Structures are given as C-alpha cells and as structure tokens.
JSON list of C-alpha atoms in Angstrom, two decimals:
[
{"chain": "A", "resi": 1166, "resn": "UNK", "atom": "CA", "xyz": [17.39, 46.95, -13.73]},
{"chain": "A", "resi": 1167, "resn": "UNK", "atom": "CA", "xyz": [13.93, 47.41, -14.94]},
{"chain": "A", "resi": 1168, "resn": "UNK", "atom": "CA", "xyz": [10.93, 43.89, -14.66]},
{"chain": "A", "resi": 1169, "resn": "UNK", "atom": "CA", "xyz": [10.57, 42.86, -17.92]},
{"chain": "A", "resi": 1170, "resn": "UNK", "atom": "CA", "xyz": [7.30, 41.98, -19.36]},
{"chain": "A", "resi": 1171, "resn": "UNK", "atom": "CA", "xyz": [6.82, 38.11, -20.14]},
{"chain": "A", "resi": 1172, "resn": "UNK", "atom": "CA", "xyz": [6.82, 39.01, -23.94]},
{"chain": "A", "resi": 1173, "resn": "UNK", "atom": "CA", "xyz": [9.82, 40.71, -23.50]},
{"chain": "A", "resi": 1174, "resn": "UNK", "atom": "CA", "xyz": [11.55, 38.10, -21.22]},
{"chain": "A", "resi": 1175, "resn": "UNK", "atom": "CA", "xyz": [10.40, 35.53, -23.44]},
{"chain": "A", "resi": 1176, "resn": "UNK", "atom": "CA", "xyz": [12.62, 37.18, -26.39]},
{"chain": "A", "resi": 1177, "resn": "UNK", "atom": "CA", "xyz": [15.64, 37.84, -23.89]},
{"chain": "A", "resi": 1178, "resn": "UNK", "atom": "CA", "xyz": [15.64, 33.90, -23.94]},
{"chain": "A", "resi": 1179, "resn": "UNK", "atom": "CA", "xyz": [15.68, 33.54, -27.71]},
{"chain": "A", "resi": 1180, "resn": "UNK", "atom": "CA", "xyz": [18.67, 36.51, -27.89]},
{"chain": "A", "resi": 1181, "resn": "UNK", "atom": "CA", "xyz": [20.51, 35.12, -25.17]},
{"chain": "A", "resi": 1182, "resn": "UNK", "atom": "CA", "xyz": [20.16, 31.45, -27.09]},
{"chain": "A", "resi": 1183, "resn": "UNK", "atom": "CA", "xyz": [21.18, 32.89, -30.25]},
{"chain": "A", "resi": 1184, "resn": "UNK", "atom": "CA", "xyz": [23.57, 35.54, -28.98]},
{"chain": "A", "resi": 1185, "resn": "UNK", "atom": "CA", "xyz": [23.12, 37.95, -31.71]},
{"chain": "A", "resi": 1186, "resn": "UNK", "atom": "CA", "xyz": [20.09, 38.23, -34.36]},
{"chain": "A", "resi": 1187, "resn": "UNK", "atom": "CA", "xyz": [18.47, 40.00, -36.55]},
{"chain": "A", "resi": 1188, "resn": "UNK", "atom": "CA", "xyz": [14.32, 40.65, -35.50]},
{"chain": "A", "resi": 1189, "resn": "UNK", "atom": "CA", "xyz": [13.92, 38.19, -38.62]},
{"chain": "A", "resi": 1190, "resn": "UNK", "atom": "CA", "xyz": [15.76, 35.75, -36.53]},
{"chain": "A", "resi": 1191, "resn": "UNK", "atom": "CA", "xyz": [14.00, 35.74, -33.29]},
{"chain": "A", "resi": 1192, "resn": "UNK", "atom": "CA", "xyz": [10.82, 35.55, -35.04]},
{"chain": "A", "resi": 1193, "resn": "UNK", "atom": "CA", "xyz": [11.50, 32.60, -36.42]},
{"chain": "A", "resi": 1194, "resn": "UNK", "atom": "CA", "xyz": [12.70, 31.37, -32.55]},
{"chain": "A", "resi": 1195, "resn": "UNK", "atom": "CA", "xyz": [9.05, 32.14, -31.86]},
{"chain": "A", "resi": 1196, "resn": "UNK", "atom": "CA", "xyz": [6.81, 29.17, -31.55]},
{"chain": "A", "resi": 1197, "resn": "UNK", "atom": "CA", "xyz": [4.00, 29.79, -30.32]},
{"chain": "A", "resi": 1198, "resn": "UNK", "atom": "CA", "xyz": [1.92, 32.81, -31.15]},
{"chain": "A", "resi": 1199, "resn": "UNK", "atom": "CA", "xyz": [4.08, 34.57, -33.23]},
{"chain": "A", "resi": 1200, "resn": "UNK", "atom": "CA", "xyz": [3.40, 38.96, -33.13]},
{"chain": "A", "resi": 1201, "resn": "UNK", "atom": "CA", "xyz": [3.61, 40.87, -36.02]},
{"chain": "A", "resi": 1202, "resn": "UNK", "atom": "CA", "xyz": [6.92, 41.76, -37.31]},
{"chain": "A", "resi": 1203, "resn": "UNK", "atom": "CA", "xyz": [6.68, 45.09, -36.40]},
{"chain": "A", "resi": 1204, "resn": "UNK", "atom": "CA", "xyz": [5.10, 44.26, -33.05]},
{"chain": "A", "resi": 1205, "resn": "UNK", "atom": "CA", "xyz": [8.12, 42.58, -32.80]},
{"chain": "A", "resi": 1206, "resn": "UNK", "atom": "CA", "xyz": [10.88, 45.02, -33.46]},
{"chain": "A", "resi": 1207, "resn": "UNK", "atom": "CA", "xyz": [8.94, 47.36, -31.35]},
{"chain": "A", "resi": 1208, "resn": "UNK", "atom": "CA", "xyz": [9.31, 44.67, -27.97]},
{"chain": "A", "resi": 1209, "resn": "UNK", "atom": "CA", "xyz": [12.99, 44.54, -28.76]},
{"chain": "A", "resi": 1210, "resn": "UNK", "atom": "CA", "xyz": [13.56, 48.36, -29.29]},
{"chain": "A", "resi": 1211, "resn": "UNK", "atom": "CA", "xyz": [11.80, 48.86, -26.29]},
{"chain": "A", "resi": 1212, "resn": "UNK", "atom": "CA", "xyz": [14.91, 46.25, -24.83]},
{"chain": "A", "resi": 1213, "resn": "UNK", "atom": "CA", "xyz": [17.06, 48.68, -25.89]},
{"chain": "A", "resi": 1214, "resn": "UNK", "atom": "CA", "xyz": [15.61, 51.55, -23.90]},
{"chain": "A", "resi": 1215, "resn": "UNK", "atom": "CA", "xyz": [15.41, 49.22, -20.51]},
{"chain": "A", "resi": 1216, "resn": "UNK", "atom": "CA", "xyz": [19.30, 48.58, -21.29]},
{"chain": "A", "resi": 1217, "resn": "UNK", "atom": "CA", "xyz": [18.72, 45.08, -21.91]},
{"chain": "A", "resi": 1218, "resn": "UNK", "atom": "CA", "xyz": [20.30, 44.87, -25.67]},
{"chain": "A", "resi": 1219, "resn": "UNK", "atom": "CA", "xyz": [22.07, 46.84, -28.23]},
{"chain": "A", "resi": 1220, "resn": "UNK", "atom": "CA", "xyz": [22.55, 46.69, -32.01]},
{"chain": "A", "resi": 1221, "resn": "UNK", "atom": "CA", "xyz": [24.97, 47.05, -34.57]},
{"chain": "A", "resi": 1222, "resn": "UNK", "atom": "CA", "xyz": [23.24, 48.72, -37.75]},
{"chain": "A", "resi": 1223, "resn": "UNK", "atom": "CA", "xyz": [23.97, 47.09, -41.35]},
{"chain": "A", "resi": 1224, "resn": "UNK", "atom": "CA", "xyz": [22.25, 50.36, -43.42]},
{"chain": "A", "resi": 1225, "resn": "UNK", "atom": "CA", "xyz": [18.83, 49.85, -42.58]},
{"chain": "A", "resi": 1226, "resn": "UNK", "atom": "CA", "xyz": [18.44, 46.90, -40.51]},
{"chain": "A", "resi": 1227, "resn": "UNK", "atom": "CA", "xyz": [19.86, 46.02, -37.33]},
{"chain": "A", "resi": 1228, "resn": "UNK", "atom": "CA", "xyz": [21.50, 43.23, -35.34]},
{"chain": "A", "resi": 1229, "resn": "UNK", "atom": "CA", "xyz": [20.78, 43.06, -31.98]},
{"chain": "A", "resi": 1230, "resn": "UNK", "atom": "CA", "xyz": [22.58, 41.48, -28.75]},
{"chain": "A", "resi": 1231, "resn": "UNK", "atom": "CA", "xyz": [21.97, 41.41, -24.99]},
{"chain": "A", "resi": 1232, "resn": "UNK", "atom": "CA", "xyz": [24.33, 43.30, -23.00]},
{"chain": "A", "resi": 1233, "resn": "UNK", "atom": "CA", "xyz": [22.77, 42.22, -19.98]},
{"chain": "A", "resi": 1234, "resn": "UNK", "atom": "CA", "xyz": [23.74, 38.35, -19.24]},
{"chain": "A", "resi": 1235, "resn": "UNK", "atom": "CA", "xyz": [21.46, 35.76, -18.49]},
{"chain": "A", "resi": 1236, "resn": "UNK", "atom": "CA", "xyz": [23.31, 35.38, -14.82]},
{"chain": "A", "resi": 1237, "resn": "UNK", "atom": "CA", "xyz": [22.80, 38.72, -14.16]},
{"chain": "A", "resi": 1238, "resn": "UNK", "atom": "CA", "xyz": [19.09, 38.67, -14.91]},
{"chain": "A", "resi": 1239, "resn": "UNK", "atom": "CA", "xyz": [18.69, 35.62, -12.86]},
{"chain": "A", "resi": 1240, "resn": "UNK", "atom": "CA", "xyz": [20.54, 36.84, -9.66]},
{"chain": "A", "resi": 1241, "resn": "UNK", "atom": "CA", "xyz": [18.12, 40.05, -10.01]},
{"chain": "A", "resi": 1242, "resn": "UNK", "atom": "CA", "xyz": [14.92, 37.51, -10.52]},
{"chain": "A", "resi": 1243, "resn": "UNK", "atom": "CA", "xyz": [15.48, 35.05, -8.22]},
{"chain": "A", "resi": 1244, "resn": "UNK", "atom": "CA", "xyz": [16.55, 37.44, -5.31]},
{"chain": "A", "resi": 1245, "resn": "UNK", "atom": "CA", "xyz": [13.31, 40.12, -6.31]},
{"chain": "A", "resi": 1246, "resn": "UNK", "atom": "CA", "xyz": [11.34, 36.67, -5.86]},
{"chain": "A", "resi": 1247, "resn": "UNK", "atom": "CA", "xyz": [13.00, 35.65, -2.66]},
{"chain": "A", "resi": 1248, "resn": "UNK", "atom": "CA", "xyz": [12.14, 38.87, -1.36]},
{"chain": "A", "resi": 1249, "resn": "UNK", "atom": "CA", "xyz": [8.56, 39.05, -2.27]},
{"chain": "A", "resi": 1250, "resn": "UNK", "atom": "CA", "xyz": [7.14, 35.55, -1.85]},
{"chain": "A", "resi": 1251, "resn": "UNK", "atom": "CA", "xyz": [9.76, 34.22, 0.58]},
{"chain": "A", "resi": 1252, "resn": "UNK", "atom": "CA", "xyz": [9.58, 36.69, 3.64]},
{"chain": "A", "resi": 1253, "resn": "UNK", "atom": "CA", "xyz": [13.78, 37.08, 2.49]},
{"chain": "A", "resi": 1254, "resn": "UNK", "atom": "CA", "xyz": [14.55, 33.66, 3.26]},
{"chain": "A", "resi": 1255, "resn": "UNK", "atom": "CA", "xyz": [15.86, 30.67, 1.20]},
{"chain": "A", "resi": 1256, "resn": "UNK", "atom": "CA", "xyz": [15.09, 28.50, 4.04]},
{"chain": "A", "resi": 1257, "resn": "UNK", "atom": "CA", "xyz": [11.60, 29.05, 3.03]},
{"chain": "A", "resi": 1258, "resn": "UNK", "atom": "CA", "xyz": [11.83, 29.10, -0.53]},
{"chain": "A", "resi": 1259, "resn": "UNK", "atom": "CA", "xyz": [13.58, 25.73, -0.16]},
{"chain": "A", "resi": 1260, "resn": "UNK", "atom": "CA", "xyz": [11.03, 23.97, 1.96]},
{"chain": "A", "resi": 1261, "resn": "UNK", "atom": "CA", "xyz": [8.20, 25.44, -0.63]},
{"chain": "A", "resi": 1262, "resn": "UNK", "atom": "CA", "xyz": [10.05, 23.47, -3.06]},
{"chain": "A", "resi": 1263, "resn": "UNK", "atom": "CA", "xyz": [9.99, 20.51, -0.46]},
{"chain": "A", "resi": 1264, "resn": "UNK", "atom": "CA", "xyz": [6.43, 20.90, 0.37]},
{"chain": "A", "resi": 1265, "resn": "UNK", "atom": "CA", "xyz": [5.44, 21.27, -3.34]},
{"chain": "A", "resi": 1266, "resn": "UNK", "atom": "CA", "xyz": [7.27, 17.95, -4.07]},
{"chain": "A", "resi": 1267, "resn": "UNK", "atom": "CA", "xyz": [9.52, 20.44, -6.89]},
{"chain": "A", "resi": 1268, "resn": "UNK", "atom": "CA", "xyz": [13.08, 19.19, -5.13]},
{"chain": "A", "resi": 1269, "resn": "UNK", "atom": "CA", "xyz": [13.76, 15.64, -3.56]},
{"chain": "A", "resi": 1270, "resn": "UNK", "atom": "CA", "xyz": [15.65, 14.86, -0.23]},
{"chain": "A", "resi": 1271, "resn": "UNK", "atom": "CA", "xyz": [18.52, 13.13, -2.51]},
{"chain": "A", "resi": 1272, "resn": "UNK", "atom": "CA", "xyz": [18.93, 17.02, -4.32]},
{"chain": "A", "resi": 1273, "resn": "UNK", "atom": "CA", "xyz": [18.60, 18.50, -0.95]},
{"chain": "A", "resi": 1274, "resn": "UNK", "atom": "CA", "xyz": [21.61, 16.10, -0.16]},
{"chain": "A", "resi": 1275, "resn": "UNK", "atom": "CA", "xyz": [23.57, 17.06, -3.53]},
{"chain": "A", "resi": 1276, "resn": "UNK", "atom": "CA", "xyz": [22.63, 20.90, -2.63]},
{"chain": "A", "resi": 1277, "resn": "UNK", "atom": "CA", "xyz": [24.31, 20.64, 1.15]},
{"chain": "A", "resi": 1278, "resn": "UNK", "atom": "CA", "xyz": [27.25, 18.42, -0.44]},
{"chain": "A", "resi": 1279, "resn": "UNK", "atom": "CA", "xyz": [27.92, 21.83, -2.51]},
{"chain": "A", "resi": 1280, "resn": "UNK", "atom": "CA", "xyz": [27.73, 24.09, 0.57]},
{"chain": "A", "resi": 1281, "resn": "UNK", "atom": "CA", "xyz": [30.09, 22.23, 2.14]},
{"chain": "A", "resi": 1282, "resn": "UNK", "atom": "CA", "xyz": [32.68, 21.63, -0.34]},
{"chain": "A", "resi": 1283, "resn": "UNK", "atom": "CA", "xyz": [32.23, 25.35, -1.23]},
{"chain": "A", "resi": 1284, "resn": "UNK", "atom": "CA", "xyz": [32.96, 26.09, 2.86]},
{"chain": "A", "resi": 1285, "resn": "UNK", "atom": "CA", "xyz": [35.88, 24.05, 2.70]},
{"chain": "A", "resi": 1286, "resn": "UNK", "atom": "CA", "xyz": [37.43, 25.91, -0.02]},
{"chain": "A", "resi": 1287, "resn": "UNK", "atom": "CA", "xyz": [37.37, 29.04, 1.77]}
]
C-alpha cells in the first residue's frame, strides 16, 4: 500500500465519510482551501492508480468509492508510525502519549481492562 500525500489522505476522509461521491461532492466536503476542480479530480484519479478507490462511470462523469477501508489504512499507518518513531514498540508509543499528557492514567486503566477481558476470552 502506497503513503498517501496529506491532500490525498485528506480526501480519503471525505470518501470514506460519504462512501461514494461524485468529485462535485467531495469538493463541497472541502472546507478549507478548496483546489480547483480539476486539481481535484486529478488527486482522486491519482487514488485510483495507488488502488485506493474506484468508480462507476454515468457517460461522462464518474462516481467514485474507496476500496481500501478506513481500518485497513489505519492498521498500515499506525504500525508504519510505530515502526519509525517508536523503535517497534507500543510500550513506547504509549508512554509518549503519557509523557505528552495525550492519554490519562484512568484510559491507561480502561486500555488494560480491554487487554484483559480480551485475554480471558481466548
């Protein structure tokens, strides 16, 4: 699975939101900085080449939807981050959280509560 740029991530969002759309549609998903329309249908074509989305054509336009799930792009992310800034290791990636003040001992609690129950069901 190919990085995606943050333009092109940020319009994964909008077509996983909307689940199918026409480039007329995620524009108007778009608010801040919106590109040109064909700037546009150019970020999302190139989507299609990475194997991100596909389209089903209505004569000349198309309608576009993500064949790639959000899940699986966040597995992929989040374990490509783990790797890079986190030595491999969710210990550390959890205490940066801790350290950075992003996750509170009473989550920590809730996330260990999970582990467990998820053990037990084994």
């Amino acid at each position: 699975m190919q990085k995606l740029t943050n333009k092109e991530e940020e319009i994964m969002h909008i077509l996983w939101k909307l689940e199918k759309a026409f480039v007329k549609e995620v524009m108007a998903e778009i608010t801040e900085e919106q590109p040109h329309y064909n700037t546009l249908s150019t970020i999302v074509r190139n989507l299609e080449e990475k194997g991100f989305v596909s389209h089903n054509a209505f004569g000349n336009t198309h309608q576009y939807y993500p064949i790639v799930s959000l899940e699986e792009y966040r597995k992929r992310f989040m374990n490509t981050a783990i790797d890079n800034y986190f030595n491999s290791s969710y210990k550390n990636m959890v205490s940066f959280f801790a350290k950075e003040e992003k996750i509170s001992a009473a989550e920590l609690r809730e996330i260990l509560t999970m582990i467990e129950n998820q053990e037990e069901e084994k």
